[in-house]
């Protein structure tokens, strides 16, 4: 008979080291570190992509342009009584500038030639700079809209600060600088507003809007989007001018400019929430 096999006794299990809180915490931190980093990177990437997207013309964009129109009305309501020129309405400035060339004796009474020249020149300069950069970066790229409108707002804030510090002088270097700041911001704003392809809301010039409204064949139709845009544009320009005149009378022109700058800054923040202009799909049987 075979002898039964006797198994050797098992060696006692070596005692395990107790868990060390410091090491486990470091391991947990090491495991969560890359996750937090990747999440923050993902958020930053999505935010950057959002800023590089083109903004879609929409009802929300119309509302933003109407707010800018209101701010323009405030500026022009104080620029003429203070400086005998317009910050945004360049039709009157052009006529006054021609009068200054032919009838210089009216300088200081009917108009201030230096102020008119600064207003017209800086308005055109602001439009040229904004338009040319828009061609390079894309006129409706969110980052460009936010950055450009932020710069415009800062210029208007600067004009309000100069008026607060030095007062509203009819002529002189301070007057020219204030007019130049307001006009440059206005020229930039008009060009930027055209990028939305809503020509009925120019945010500044009213003459064409009045005439286009009068000759509109669908003036009395219930549904007429261009007509409605023109009416709202003119109404906001009128309301802005009335508000500017009221603030000018009650608190002074620097307060009116400050309110206009604040309104423009609000629109700057609103551009962050505009819907995106999605590219048209090229897939399907019609794609080549």
PDB file of C-alpha atoms in Angstrom:
ATOM      1  CA  UNK A   1       0.000   0.000   0.000  1.00  0.00           C
ATOM      2  CA  UNK A   2       1.124   3.460  -0.817  1.00  0.00           C
ATOM      3  CA  UNK A   3       1.989   5.620   2.085  1.00  0.00           C
ATOM      4  CA  UNK A   4      -0.166   8.732   2.438  1.00  0.00           C
ATOM      5  CA  UNK A   5       1.560  11.954   1.529  1.00  0.00           C
ATOM      6  CA  UNK A   6       1.952  14.398   4.290  1.00  0.00           C
ATOM      7  CA  UNK A   7       1.970  18.021   3.166  1.00  0.00           C
ATOM      8  CA  UNK A   8       4.545  20.317   4.632  1.00  0.00           C
ATOM      9  CA  UNK A   9       3.259  22.919   7.013  1.00  0.00           C
ATOM     10  CA  UNK A  10       2.657  26.332   5.352  1.00  0.00           C
ATOM     11  CA  UNK A  11       4.944  29.135   6.315  1.00  0.00           C
ATOM     12  CA  UNK A  12       3.257  31.853   8.309  1.00  0.00           C
ATOM     13  CA  UNK A  13       2.224  34.890   6.211  1.00  0.00           C
ATOM     14  CA  UNK A  14       4.501  37.814   6.596  1.00  0.00           C
ATOM     15  CA  UNK A  15       2.836  40.794   8.245  1.00  0.00           C
ATOM     16  CA  UNK A  16       1.773  43.526   5.830  1.00  0.00           C
ATOM     17  CA  UNK A  17       2.795  47.067   6.294  1.00  0.00           C
ATOM     18  CA  UNK A  18      -0.047  49.277   7.445  1.00  0.00           C
ATOM     19  CA  UNK A  19      -1.296  51.736   4.826  1.00  0.00           C
ATOM     20  CA  UNK A  20       0.490  55.029   4.874  1.00  0.00           C
ATOM     21  CA  UNK A  21      -1.836  58.010   4.529  1.00  0.00           C
ATOM     22  CA  UNK A  22       0.808  60.146   2.916  1.00  0.00           C
ATOM     23  CA  UNK A  23       1.535  57.669   0.155  1.00  0.00           C
ATOM     24  CA  UNK A  24      -2.110  56.936  -0.637  1.00  0.00           C
ATOM     25  CA  UNK A  25      -2.892  60.630  -0.737  1.00  0.00           C
ATOM     26  CA  UNK A  26      -0.035  61.258  -3.119  1.00  0.00           C
ATOM     27  CA  UNK A  27      -1.153  58.389  -5.348  1.00  0.00           C
ATOM     28  CA  UNK A  28      -4.696  59.736  -5.398  1.00  0.00           C
ATOM     29  CA  UNK A  29      -3.441  63.206  -6.191  1.00  0.00           C
ATOM     30  CA  UNK A  30      -1.265  61.788  -8.936  1.00  0.00           C
ATOM     31  CA  UNK A  31      -4.271  59.981 -10.399  1.00  0.00           C
ATOM     32  CA  UNK A  32      -6.556  63.035 -10.290  1.00  0.00           C
ATOM     33  CA  UNK A  33      -3.919  65.516 -11.440  1.00  0.00           C
ATOM     34  CA  UNK A  34      -3.942  64.620 -15.131  1.00  0.00           C
ATOM     35  CA  UNK A  35      -7.756  64.536 -15.117  1.00  0.00           C
ATOM     36  CA  UNK A  36      -8.020  68.063 -13.743  1.00  0.00           C
ATOM     37  CA  UNK A  37      -5.408  69.264 -16.191  1.00  0.00           C
ATOM     38  CA  UNK A  38      -7.185  67.691 -19.142  1.00  0.00           C
ATOM     39  CA  UNK A  39     -10.525  69.141 -18.031  1.00  0.00           C
ATOM     40  CA  UNK A  40      -9.093  72.647 -17.696  1.00  0.00           C
ATOM     41  CA  UNK A  41      -7.391  72.283 -21.064  1.00  0.00           C
ATOM     42  CA  UNK A  42     -10.657  71.148 -22.604  1.00  0.00           C
ATOM     43  CA  UNK A  43     -12.548  74.122 -21.155  1.00  0.00           C
ATOM     44  CA  UNK A  44      -9.899  76.548 -22.402  1.00  0.00           C
ATOM     45  CA  UNK A  45      -9.955  74.916 -25.832  1.00  0.00           C
ATOM     46  CA  UNK A  46     -13.740  75.168 -26.087  1.00  0.00           C
ATOM     47  CA  UNK A  47     -13.669  78.800 -24.949  1.00  0.00           C
ATOM     48  CA  UNK A  48     -11.028  79.674 -27.530  1.00  0.00           C
ATOM     49  CA  UNK A  49     -12.977  77.868 -30.269  1.00  0.00           C
ATOM     50  CA  UNK A  50     -16.079  79.798 -29.205  1.00  0.00           C
ATOM     51  CA  UNK A  51     -14.240  83.111 -29.585  1.00  0.00           C
ATOM     52  CA  UNK A  52     -13.021  82.183 -33.069  1.00  0.00           C
ATOM     53  CA  UNK A  53     -16.478  81.297 -34.380  1.00  0.00           C
ATOM     54  CA  UNK A  54     -18.323  83.724 -36.675  1.00  0.00           C
ATOM     55  CA  UNK A  55     -21.390  85.389 -35.196  1.00  0.00           C
ATOM     56  CA  UNK A  56     -24.688  84.833 -36.991  1.00  0.00           C
ATOM     57  CA  UNK A  57     -26.874  87.816 -37.950  1.00  0.00           C
ATOM     58  CA  UNK A  58     -30.001  87.381 -35.848  1.00  0.00           C
ATOM     59  CA  UNK A  59     -32.653  89.191 -33.860  1.00  0.00           C
ATOM     60  CA  UNK A  60     -30.240  89.342 -30.931  1.00  0.00           C
ATOM     61  CA  UNK A  61     -27.664  91.060 -33.173  1.00  0.00           C
ATOM     62  CA  UNK A  62     -30.357  93.542 -34.261  1.00  0.00           C
ATOM     63  CA  UNK A  63     -30.992  94.355 -30.605  1.00  0.00           C
ATOM     64  CA  UNK A  64     -27.274  94.957 -30.053  1.00  0.00           C
ATOM     65  CA  UNK A  65     -27.092  97.328 -33.033  1.00  0.00           C
ATOM     66  CA  UNK A  66     -30.117  99.213 -31.745  1.00  0.00           C
ATOM     67  CA  UNK A  67     -28.414  99.672 -28.367  1.00  0.00           C
ATOM     68  CA  UNK A  68     -25.356 101.047 -30.149  1.00  0.00           C
ATOM     69  CA  UNK A  69     -27.644 103.409 -32.063  1.00  0.00           C
ATOM     70  CA  UNK A  70     -29.037 104.663 -28.749  1.00  0.00           C
ATOM     71  CA  UNK A  71     -25.479 105.333 -27.557  1.00  0.00           C
ATOM     72  CA  UNK A  72     -24.721 107.210 -30.789  1.00  0.00           C
ATOM     73  CA  UNK A  73     -27.708 109.467 -30.231  1.00  0.00           C
ATOM     74  CA  UNK A  74     -26.386 110.347 -26.779  1.00  0.00           C
ATOM     75  CA  UNK A  75     -22.963 111.266 -28.163  1.00  0.00           C
ATOM     76  CA  UNK A  76     -24.248 113.501 -30.954  1.00  0.00           C
ATOM     77  CA  UNK A  77     -26.673 115.215 -28.571  1.00  0.00           C
ATOM     78  CA  UNK A  78     -23.767 116.539 -26.508  1.00  0.00           C
ATOM     79  CA  UNK A  79     -21.070 116.918 -29.167  1.00  0.00           C
ATOM     80  CA  UNK A  80     -22.799 119.697 -31.088  1.00  0.00           C
ATOM     81  CA  UNK A  81     -23.597 122.049 -28.171  1.00  0.00           C
ATOM     82  CA  UNK A  82     -20.169 121.443 -26.628  1.00  0.00           C
ATOM     83  CA  UNK A  83     -17.950 121.437 -29.733  1.00  0.00           C
ATOM     84  CA  UNK A  84     -20.120 122.733 -32.596  1.00  0.00           C
ATOM     85  CA  UNK A  85     -19.618 119.513 -34.564  1.00  0.00           C
ATOM     86  CA  UNK A  86     -21.000 115.978 -34.707  1.00  0.00           C
ATOM     87  CA  UNK A  87     -19.177 112.906 -33.489  1.00  0.00           C
ATOM     88  CA  UNK A  88     -21.059 110.551 -35.831  1.00  0.00           C
ATOM     89  CA  UNK A  89     -23.111 112.541 -38.337  1.00  0.00           C
ATOM     90  CA  UNK A  90     -20.514 113.395 -40.942  1.00  0.00           C
ATOM     91  CA  UNK A  91     -22.934 115.015 -43.414  1.00  0.00           C
ATOM     92  CA  UNK A  92     -23.100 118.143 -41.287  1.00  0.00           C
ATOM     93  CA  UNK A  93     -19.358 118.079 -40.622  1.00  0.00           C
ATOM     94  CA  UNK A  94     -18.592 117.862 -44.347  1.00  0.00           C
ATOM     95  CA  UNK A  95     -20.772 120.899 -45.082  1.00  0.00           C
ATOM     96  CA  UNK A  96     -19.266 122.859 -42.191  1.00  0.00           C
ATOM     97  CA  UNK A  97     -15.749 122.012 -43.337  1.00  0.00           C
ATOM     98  CA  UNK A  98     -16.469 123.390 -46.820  1.00  0.00           C
ATOM     99  CA  UNK A  99     -17.905 126.528 -45.220  1.00  0.00           C
ATOM    100  CA  UNK A 100     -14.719 126.873 -43.192  1.00  0.00           C
ATOM    101  CA  UNK A 101     -12.668 126.827 -46.395  1.00  0.00           C
ATOM    102  CA  UNK A 102     -14.769 129.427 -48.214  1.00  0.00           C
ATOM    103  CA  UNK A 103     -15.997 131.480 -45.241  1.00  0.00           C
ATOM    104  CA  UNK A 104     -13.293 131.261 -42.556  1.00  0.00           C
ATOM    105  CA  UNK A 105     -14.724 134.285 -40.725  1.00  0.00           C
ATOM    106  CA  UNK A 106     -17.445 132.021 -39.303  1.00  0.00           C
ATOM    107  CA  UNK A 107     -14.850 129.984 -37.431  1.00  0.00           C
ATOM    108  CA  UNK A 108     -15.532 130.329 -33.714  1.00  0.00           C
ATOM    109  CA  UNK A 109     -19.122 131.473 -34.207  1.00  0.00           C
ATOM    110  CA  UNK A 110     -20.960 128.952 -36.379  1.00  0.00           C
ATOM    111  CA  UNK A 111     -18.396 126.145 -36.127  1.00  0.00           C
ATOM    112  CA  UNK A 112     -14.909 125.309 -34.858  1.00  0.00           C
ATOM    113  CA  UNK A 113     -12.745 124.317 -37.798  1.00  0.00           C
ATOM    114  CA  UNK A 114     -10.264 122.255 -35.757  1.00  0.00           C
ATOM    115  CA  UNK A 115     -13.077 120.275 -34.146  1.00  0.00           C
ATOM    116  CA  UNK A 116     -14.771 119.587 -37.462  1.00  0.00           C
ATOM    117  CA  UNK A 117     -11.520 118.485 -39.061  1.00  0.00           C
ATOM    118  CA  UNK A 118     -10.768 116.177 -36.127  1.00  0.00           C
ATOM    119  CA  UNK A 119     -14.266 114.699 -36.203  1.00  0.00           C
ATOM    120  CA  UNK A 120     -14.336 113.984 -39.930  1.00  0.00           C
ATOM    121  CA  UNK A 121     -10.728 112.831 -40.125  1.00  0.00           C
ATOM    122  CA  UNK A 122     -10.868 110.499 -37.116  1.00  0.00           C
ATOM    123  CA  UNK A 123     -14.241 109.109 -38.184  1.00  0.00           C
ATOM    124  CA  UNK A 124     -12.756 108.128 -41.538  1.00  0.00           C
ATOM    125  CA  UNK A 125      -9.597 106.839 -39.870  1.00  0.00           C
ATOM    126  CA  UNK A 126     -11.603 104.668 -37.489  1.00  0.00           C
ATOM    127  CA  UNK A 127     -13.614 103.267 -40.385  1.00  0.00           C
ATOM    128  CA  UNK A 128     -10.518 102.577 -42.469  1.00  0.00           C
ATOM    129  CA  UNK A 129      -8.589 100.832 -39.687  1.00  0.00           C
ATOM    130  CA  UNK A 130     -11.565  98.713 -38.626  1.00  0.00           C
ATOM    131  CA  UNK A 131     -12.518  97.819 -42.177  1.00  0.00           C
ATOM    132  CA  UNK A 132      -9.042  96.777 -43.262  1.00  0.00           C
ATOM    133  CA  UNK A 133      -8.437  94.649 -40.171  1.00  0.00           C
ATOM    134  CA  UNK A 134     -11.873  93.073 -40.636  1.00  0.00           C
ATOM    135  CA  UNK A 135     -10.843  91.889 -44.088  1.00  0.00           C
ATOM    136  CA  UNK A 136      -7.886  90.066 -42.533  1.00  0.00           C
ATOM    137  CA  UNK A 137      -9.442  88.476 -39.445  1.00  0.00           C
ATOM    138  CA  UNK A 138     -13.069  88.096 -40.535  1.00  0.00           C
ATOM    139  CA  UNK A 139     -15.688  90.807 -39.909  1.00  0.00           C
ATOM    140  CA  UNK A 140     -17.972  88.668 -37.726  1.00  0.00           C
ATOM    141  CA  UNK A 141     -15.423  86.618 -35.769  1.00  0.00           C
ATOM    142  CA  UNK A 142     -16.538  86.820 -32.133  1.00  0.00           C
ATOM    143  CA  UNK A 143     -13.064  87.644 -30.818  1.00  0.00           C
ATOM    144  CA  UNK A 144     -12.777  90.548 -33.249  1.00  0.00           C
ATOM    145  CA  UNK A 145     -16.258  91.887 -32.424  1.00  0.00           C
ATOM    146  CA  UNK A 146     -15.597  91.744 -28.683  1.00  0.00           C
ATOM    147  CA  UNK A 147     -12.103  93.220 -28.915  1.00  0.00           C
ATOM    148  CA  UNK A 148     -13.047  95.987 -31.341  1.00  0.00           C
ATOM    149  CA  UNK A 149     -16.135  97.033 -29.397  1.00  0.00           C
ATOM    150  CA  UNK A 150     -14.141  96.924 -26.161  1.00  0.00           C
ATOM    151  CA  UNK A 151     -11.603  99.331 -27.674  1.00  0.00           C
ATOM    152  CA  UNK A 152     -14.390 101.636 -28.854  1.00  0.00           C
ATOM    153  CA  UNK A 153     -15.873 101.652 -25.353  1.00  0.00           C
ATOM    154  CA  UNK A 154     -12.490 102.486 -23.821  1.00  0.00           C
ATOM    155  CA  UNK A 155     -12.109 105.438 -26.209  1.00  0.00           C
ATOM    156  CA  UNK A 156     -15.487 106.815 -25.163  1.00  0.00           C
ATOM    157  CA  UNK A 157     -14.634 106.262 -21.485  1.00  0.00           C
ATOM    158  CA  UNK A 158     -11.438 108.219 -22.154  1.00  0.00           C
ATOM    159  CA  UNK A 159     -13.423 111.094 -23.649  1.00  0.00           C
ATOM    160  CA  UNK A 160     -15.677 111.162 -20.567  1.00  0.00           C
ATOM    161  CA  UNK A 161     -12.636 111.211 -18.283  1.00  0.00           C
ATOM    162  CA  UNK A 162     -11.074 114.130 -20.172  1.00  0.00           C
ATOM    163  CA  UNK A 163     -14.293 116.104 -19.940  1.00  0.00           C
ATOM    164  CA  UNK A 164     -14.581 115.372 -16.242  1.00  0.00           C
ATOM    165  CA  UNK A 165     -11.005 116.490 -15.565  1.00  0.00           C
ATOM    166  CA  UNK A 166     -10.697 119.483 -17.911  1.00  0.00           C
ATOM    167  CA  UNK A 167     -14.311 120.450 -18.522  1.00  0.00           C
ATOM    168  CA  UNK A 168     -16.117 120.918 -21.828  1.00  0.00           C
ATOM    169  CA  UNK A 169     -14.025 123.562 -23.586  1.00  0.00           C
ATOM    170  CA  UNK A 170     -15.373 124.765 -26.923  1.00  0.00           C
ATOM    171  CA  UNK A 171     -11.949 124.844 -28.548  1.00  0.00           C
ATOM    172  CA  UNK A 172      -8.360 123.982 -27.834  1.00  0.00           C
ATOM    173  CA  UNK A 173      -6.370 120.802 -27.502  1.00  0.00           C
ATOM    174  CA  UNK A 174      -8.701 119.148 -24.981  1.00  0.00           C
ATOM    175  CA  UNK A 175     -11.707 119.710 -27.240  1.00  0.00           C
ATOM    176  CA  UNK A 176      -9.923 118.272 -30.272  1.00  0.00           C
ATOM    177  CA  UNK A 177      -8.862 115.159 -28.348  1.00  0.00           C
ATOM    178  CA  UNK A 178     -12.377 114.497 -27.014  1.00  0.00           C
ATOM    179  CA  UNK A 179     -13.908 114.933 -30.458  1.00  0.00           C
ATOM    180  CA  UNK A 180     -11.237 112.721 -32.013  1.00  0.00           C
ATOM    181  CA  UNK A 181     -11.867 109.907 -29.510  1.00  0.00           C
ATOM    182  CA  UNK A 182     -15.628 109.998 -30.022  1.00  0.00           C
ATOM    183  CA  UNK A 183     -15.362 110.218 -33.804  1.00  0.00           C
ATOM    184  CA  UNK A 184     -12.844 107.383 -34.124  1.00  0.00           C
ATOM    185  CA  UNK A 185     -15.066 105.138 -31.994  1.00  0.00           C
ATOM    186  CA  UNK A 186     -18.111 106.087 -34.075  1.00  0.00           C
ATOM    187  CA  UNK A 187     -16.393 105.374 -37.388  1.00  0.00           C
ATOM    188  CA  UNK A 188     -15.248 101.999 -36.125  1.00  0.00           C
ATOM    189  CA  UNK A 189     -18.741 101.225 -34.858  1.00  0.00           C
ATOM    190  CA  UNK A 190     -20.422 102.021 -38.188  1.00  0.00           C
ATOM    191  CA  UNK A 191     -18.048  99.743 -40.103  1.00  0.00           C
ATOM    192  CA  UNK A 192     -18.493  96.961 -37.571  1.00  0.00           C
ATOM    193  CA  UNK A 193     -22.279  97.202 -37.778  1.00  0.00           C
ATOM    194  CA  UNK A 194     -22.170  96.684 -41.540  1.00  0.00           C
ATOM    195  CA  UNK A 195     -20.590  93.255 -41.048  1.00  0.00           C
ATOM    196  CA  UNK A 196     -24.008  91.927 -39.996  1.00  0.00           C
ATOM    197  CA  UNK A 197     -25.481  92.805 -43.405  1.00  0.00           C
ATOM    198  CA  UNK A 198     -28.246  94.849 -41.776  1.00  0.00           C
ATOM    199  CA  UNK A 199     -27.871  98.043 -43.773  1.00  0.00           C
ATOM    200  CA  UNK A 200     -31.137  99.360 -42.354  1.00  0.00           C
ATOM    201  CA  UNK A 201     -29.395  99.800 -38.967  1.00  0.00           C
ATOM    202  CA  UNK A 202     -26.279 101.840 -39.651  1.00  0.00           C
ATOM    203  CA  UNK A 203     -26.114 102.938 -35.960  1.00  0.00           C
ATOM    204  CA  UNK A 204     -25.359 106.514 -37.022  1.00  0.00           C
ATOM    205  CA  UNK A 205     -26.638 108.069 -40.280  1.00  0.00           C
ATOM    206  CA  UNK A 206     -30.369 108.845 -40.434  1.00  0.00           C
ATOM    207  CA  UNK A 207     -30.828 110.573 -43.808  1.00  0.00           C
ATOM    208  CA  UNK A 208     -30.765 107.414 -45.936  1.00  0.00           C
ATOM    209  CA  UNK A 209     -32.954 105.580 -43.426  1.00  0.00           C
ATOM    210  CA  UNK A 210     -35.602 108.312 -43.558  1.00  0.00           C
ATOM    211  CA  UNK A 211     -35.709 108.288 -47.359  1.00  0.00           C
ATOM    212  CA  UNK A 212     -35.637 104.490 -47.651  1.00  0.00           C
ATOM    213  CA  UNK A 213     -38.534 104.385 -45.221  1.00  0.00           C
ATOM    214  CA  UNK A 214     -40.569 106.907 -47.232  1.00  0.00           C
ATOM    215  CA  UNK A 215     -40.103 105.150 -50.581  1.00  0.00           C
ATOM    216  CA  UNK A 216     -40.597 101.622 -49.255  1.00  0.00           C
ATOM    217  CA  UNK A 217     -43.380 100.056 -51.387  1.00  0.00           C
ATOM    218  CA  UNK A 218     -44.334  97.838 -48.451  1.00  0.00           C
ATOM    219  CA  UNK A 219     -44.417 100.648 -45.923  1.00  0.00           C
ATOM    220  CA  UNK A 220     -47.854  99.713 -44.579  1.00  0.00           C
ATOM    221  CA  UNK A 221     -47.529  95.948 -44.845  1.00  0.00           C
ATOM    222  CA  UNK A 222     -47.817  94.001 -41.639  1.00  0.00           C
ATOM    223  CA  UNK A 223     -44.732  91.879 -42.263  1.00  0.00           C
ATOM    224  CA  UNK A 224     -41.843  93.947 -43.599  1.00  0.00           C
ATOM    225  CA  UNK A 225     -38.555  93.282 -41.813  1.00  0.00           C
ATOM    226  CA  UNK A 226     -36.453  96.013 -43.529  1.00  0.00           C
ATOM    227  CA  UNK A 227     -39.149  98.615 -42.796  1.00  0.00           C
ATOM    228  CA  UNK A 228     -39.339  97.519 -39.180  1.00  0.00           C
ATOM    229  CA  UNK A 229     -35.558  97.719 -38.815  1.00  0.00           C
ATOM    230  CA  UNK A 230     -35.508 101.270 -40.173  1.00  0.00           C
ATOM    231  CA  UNK A 231     -38.313 102.376 -37.871  1.00  0.00           C
ATOM    232  CA  UNK A 232     -36.597 100.886 -34.829  1.00  0.00           C
ATOM    233  CA  UNK A 233     -33.255 102.403 -35.852  1.00  0.00           C
ATOM    234  CA  UNK A 234     -34.722 105.898 -36.209  1.00  0.00           C
ATOM    235  CA  UNK A 235     -36.685 105.526 -32.972  1.00  0.00           C
ATOM    236  CA  UNK A 236     -33.567 104.505 -31.025  1.00  0.00           C
ATOM    237  CA  UNK A 237     -31.573 107.376 -32.524  1.00  0.00           C
ATOM    238  CA  UNK A 238     -34.286 109.827 -31.489  1.00  0.00           C
ATOM    239  CA  UNK A 239     -34.570 108.322 -28.003  1.00  0.00           C
ATOM    240  CA  UNK A 240     -30.803 108.375 -27.581  1.00  0.00           C
ATOM    241  CA  UNK A 241     -30.671 112.034 -28.593  1.00  0.00           C
ATOM    242  CA  UNK A 242     -33.449 112.897 -26.153  1.00  0.00           C
ATOM    243  CA  UNK A 243     -31.710 110.954 -23.389  1.00  0.00           C
ATOM    244  CA  UNK A 244     -28.409 112.656 -24.172  1.00  0.00           C
ATOM    245  CA  UNK A 245     -30.020 116.098 -24.083  1.00  0.00           C
ATOM    246  CA  UNK A 246     -31.730 115.286 -20.795  1.00  0.00           C
ATOM    247  CA  UNK A 247     -28.536 114.041 -19.166  1.00  0.00           C
ATOM    248  CA  UNK A 248     -26.640 117.034 -20.575  1.00  0.00           C
ATOM    249  CA  UNK A 249     -29.143 119.396 -18.952  1.00  0.00           C
ATOM    250  CA  UNK A 250     -29.363 117.573 -15.631  1.00  0.00           C
ATOM    251  CA  UNK A 251     -25.837 116.308 -14.958  1.00  0.00           C
ATOM    252  CA  UNK A 252     -23.473 117.576 -17.636  1.00  0.00           C
ATOM    253  CA  UNK A 253     -22.060 116.260 -20.876  1.00  0.00           C
ATOM    254  CA  UNK A 254     -19.353 114.084 -19.290  1.00  0.00           C
ATOM    255  CA  UNK A 255     -22.067 112.038 -17.577  1.00  0.00           C
ATOM    256  CA  UNK A 256     -23.843 111.594 -20.910  1.00  0.00           C
ATOM    257  CA  UNK A 257     -20.622 110.357 -22.516  1.00  0.00           C
ATOM    258  CA  UNK A 258     -20.097 108.024 -19.567  1.00  0.00           C
ATOM    259  CA  UNK A 259     -23.570 106.527 -20.046  1.00  0.00           C
ATOM    260  CA  UNK A 260     -22.871 106.052 -23.748  1.00  0.00           C
ATOM    261  CA  UNK A 261     -19.591 104.285 -22.975  1.00  0.00           C
ATOM    262  CA  UNK A 262     -21.301 102.021 -20.448  1.00  0.00           C
ATOM    263  CA  UNK A 263     -23.929 101.084 -23.017  1.00  0.00           C
ATOM    264  CA  UNK A 264     -21.253 100.170 -25.539  1.00  0.00           C
ATOM    265  CA  UNK A 265     -19.472  98.063 -22.930  1.00  0.00           C
ATOM    266  CA  UNK A 266     -22.709  96.180 -22.271  1.00  0.00           C
ATOM    267  CA  UNK A 267     -22.903  95.326 -25.970  1.00  0.00           C
ATOM    268  CA  UNK A 268     -19.296  94.134 -25.785  1.00  0.00           C
ATOM    269  CA  UNK A 269     -20.312  91.561 -23.204  1.00  0.00           C
ATOM    270  CA  UNK A 270     -23.434  90.622 -25.151  1.00  0.00           C
ATOM    271  CA  UNK A 271     -21.339  89.603 -28.158  1.00  0.00           C
ATOM    272  CA  UNK A 272     -20.149  86.634 -26.104  1.00  0.00           C
ATOM    273  CA  UNK A 273     -23.648  85.143 -26.233  1.00  0.00           C
ATOM    274  CA  UNK A 274     -24.555  85.578 -29.907  1.00  0.00           C
ATOM    275  CA  UNK A 275     -25.404  82.426 -31.777  1.00  0.00           C
ATOM    276  CA  UNK A 276     -22.794  80.983 -34.123  1.00  0.00           C
ATOM    277  CA  UNK A 277     -23.044  81.155 -37.887  1.00  0.00           C
ATOM    278  CA  UNK A 278     -22.695  77.464 -38.701  1.00  0.00           C
ATOM    279  CA  UNK A 279     -21.065  76.631 -42.060  1.00  0.00           C
ATOM    280  CA  UNK A 280     -23.340  75.077 -44.638  1.00  0.00           C
ATOM    281  CA  UNK A 281     -23.020  71.311 -44.953  1.00  0.00           C
ATOM    282  CA  UNK A 282     -21.360  70.111 -48.146  1.00  0.00           C
ATOM    283  CA  UNK A 283     -22.260  66.454 -47.686  1.00  0.00           C
ATOM    284  CA  UNK A 284     -24.957  64.572 -49.548  1.00  0.00           C
ATOM    285  CA  UNK A 285     -25.527  63.587 -53.147  1.00  0.00           C
ATOM    286  CA  UNK A 286     -25.059  67.150 -54.409  1.00  0.00           C
ATOM    287  CA  UNK A 287     -21.549  67.425 -53.015  1.00  0.00           C
ATOM    288  CA  UNK A 288     -18.779  67.146 -55.526  1.00  0.00           C
TER     289      UNK A 288
END
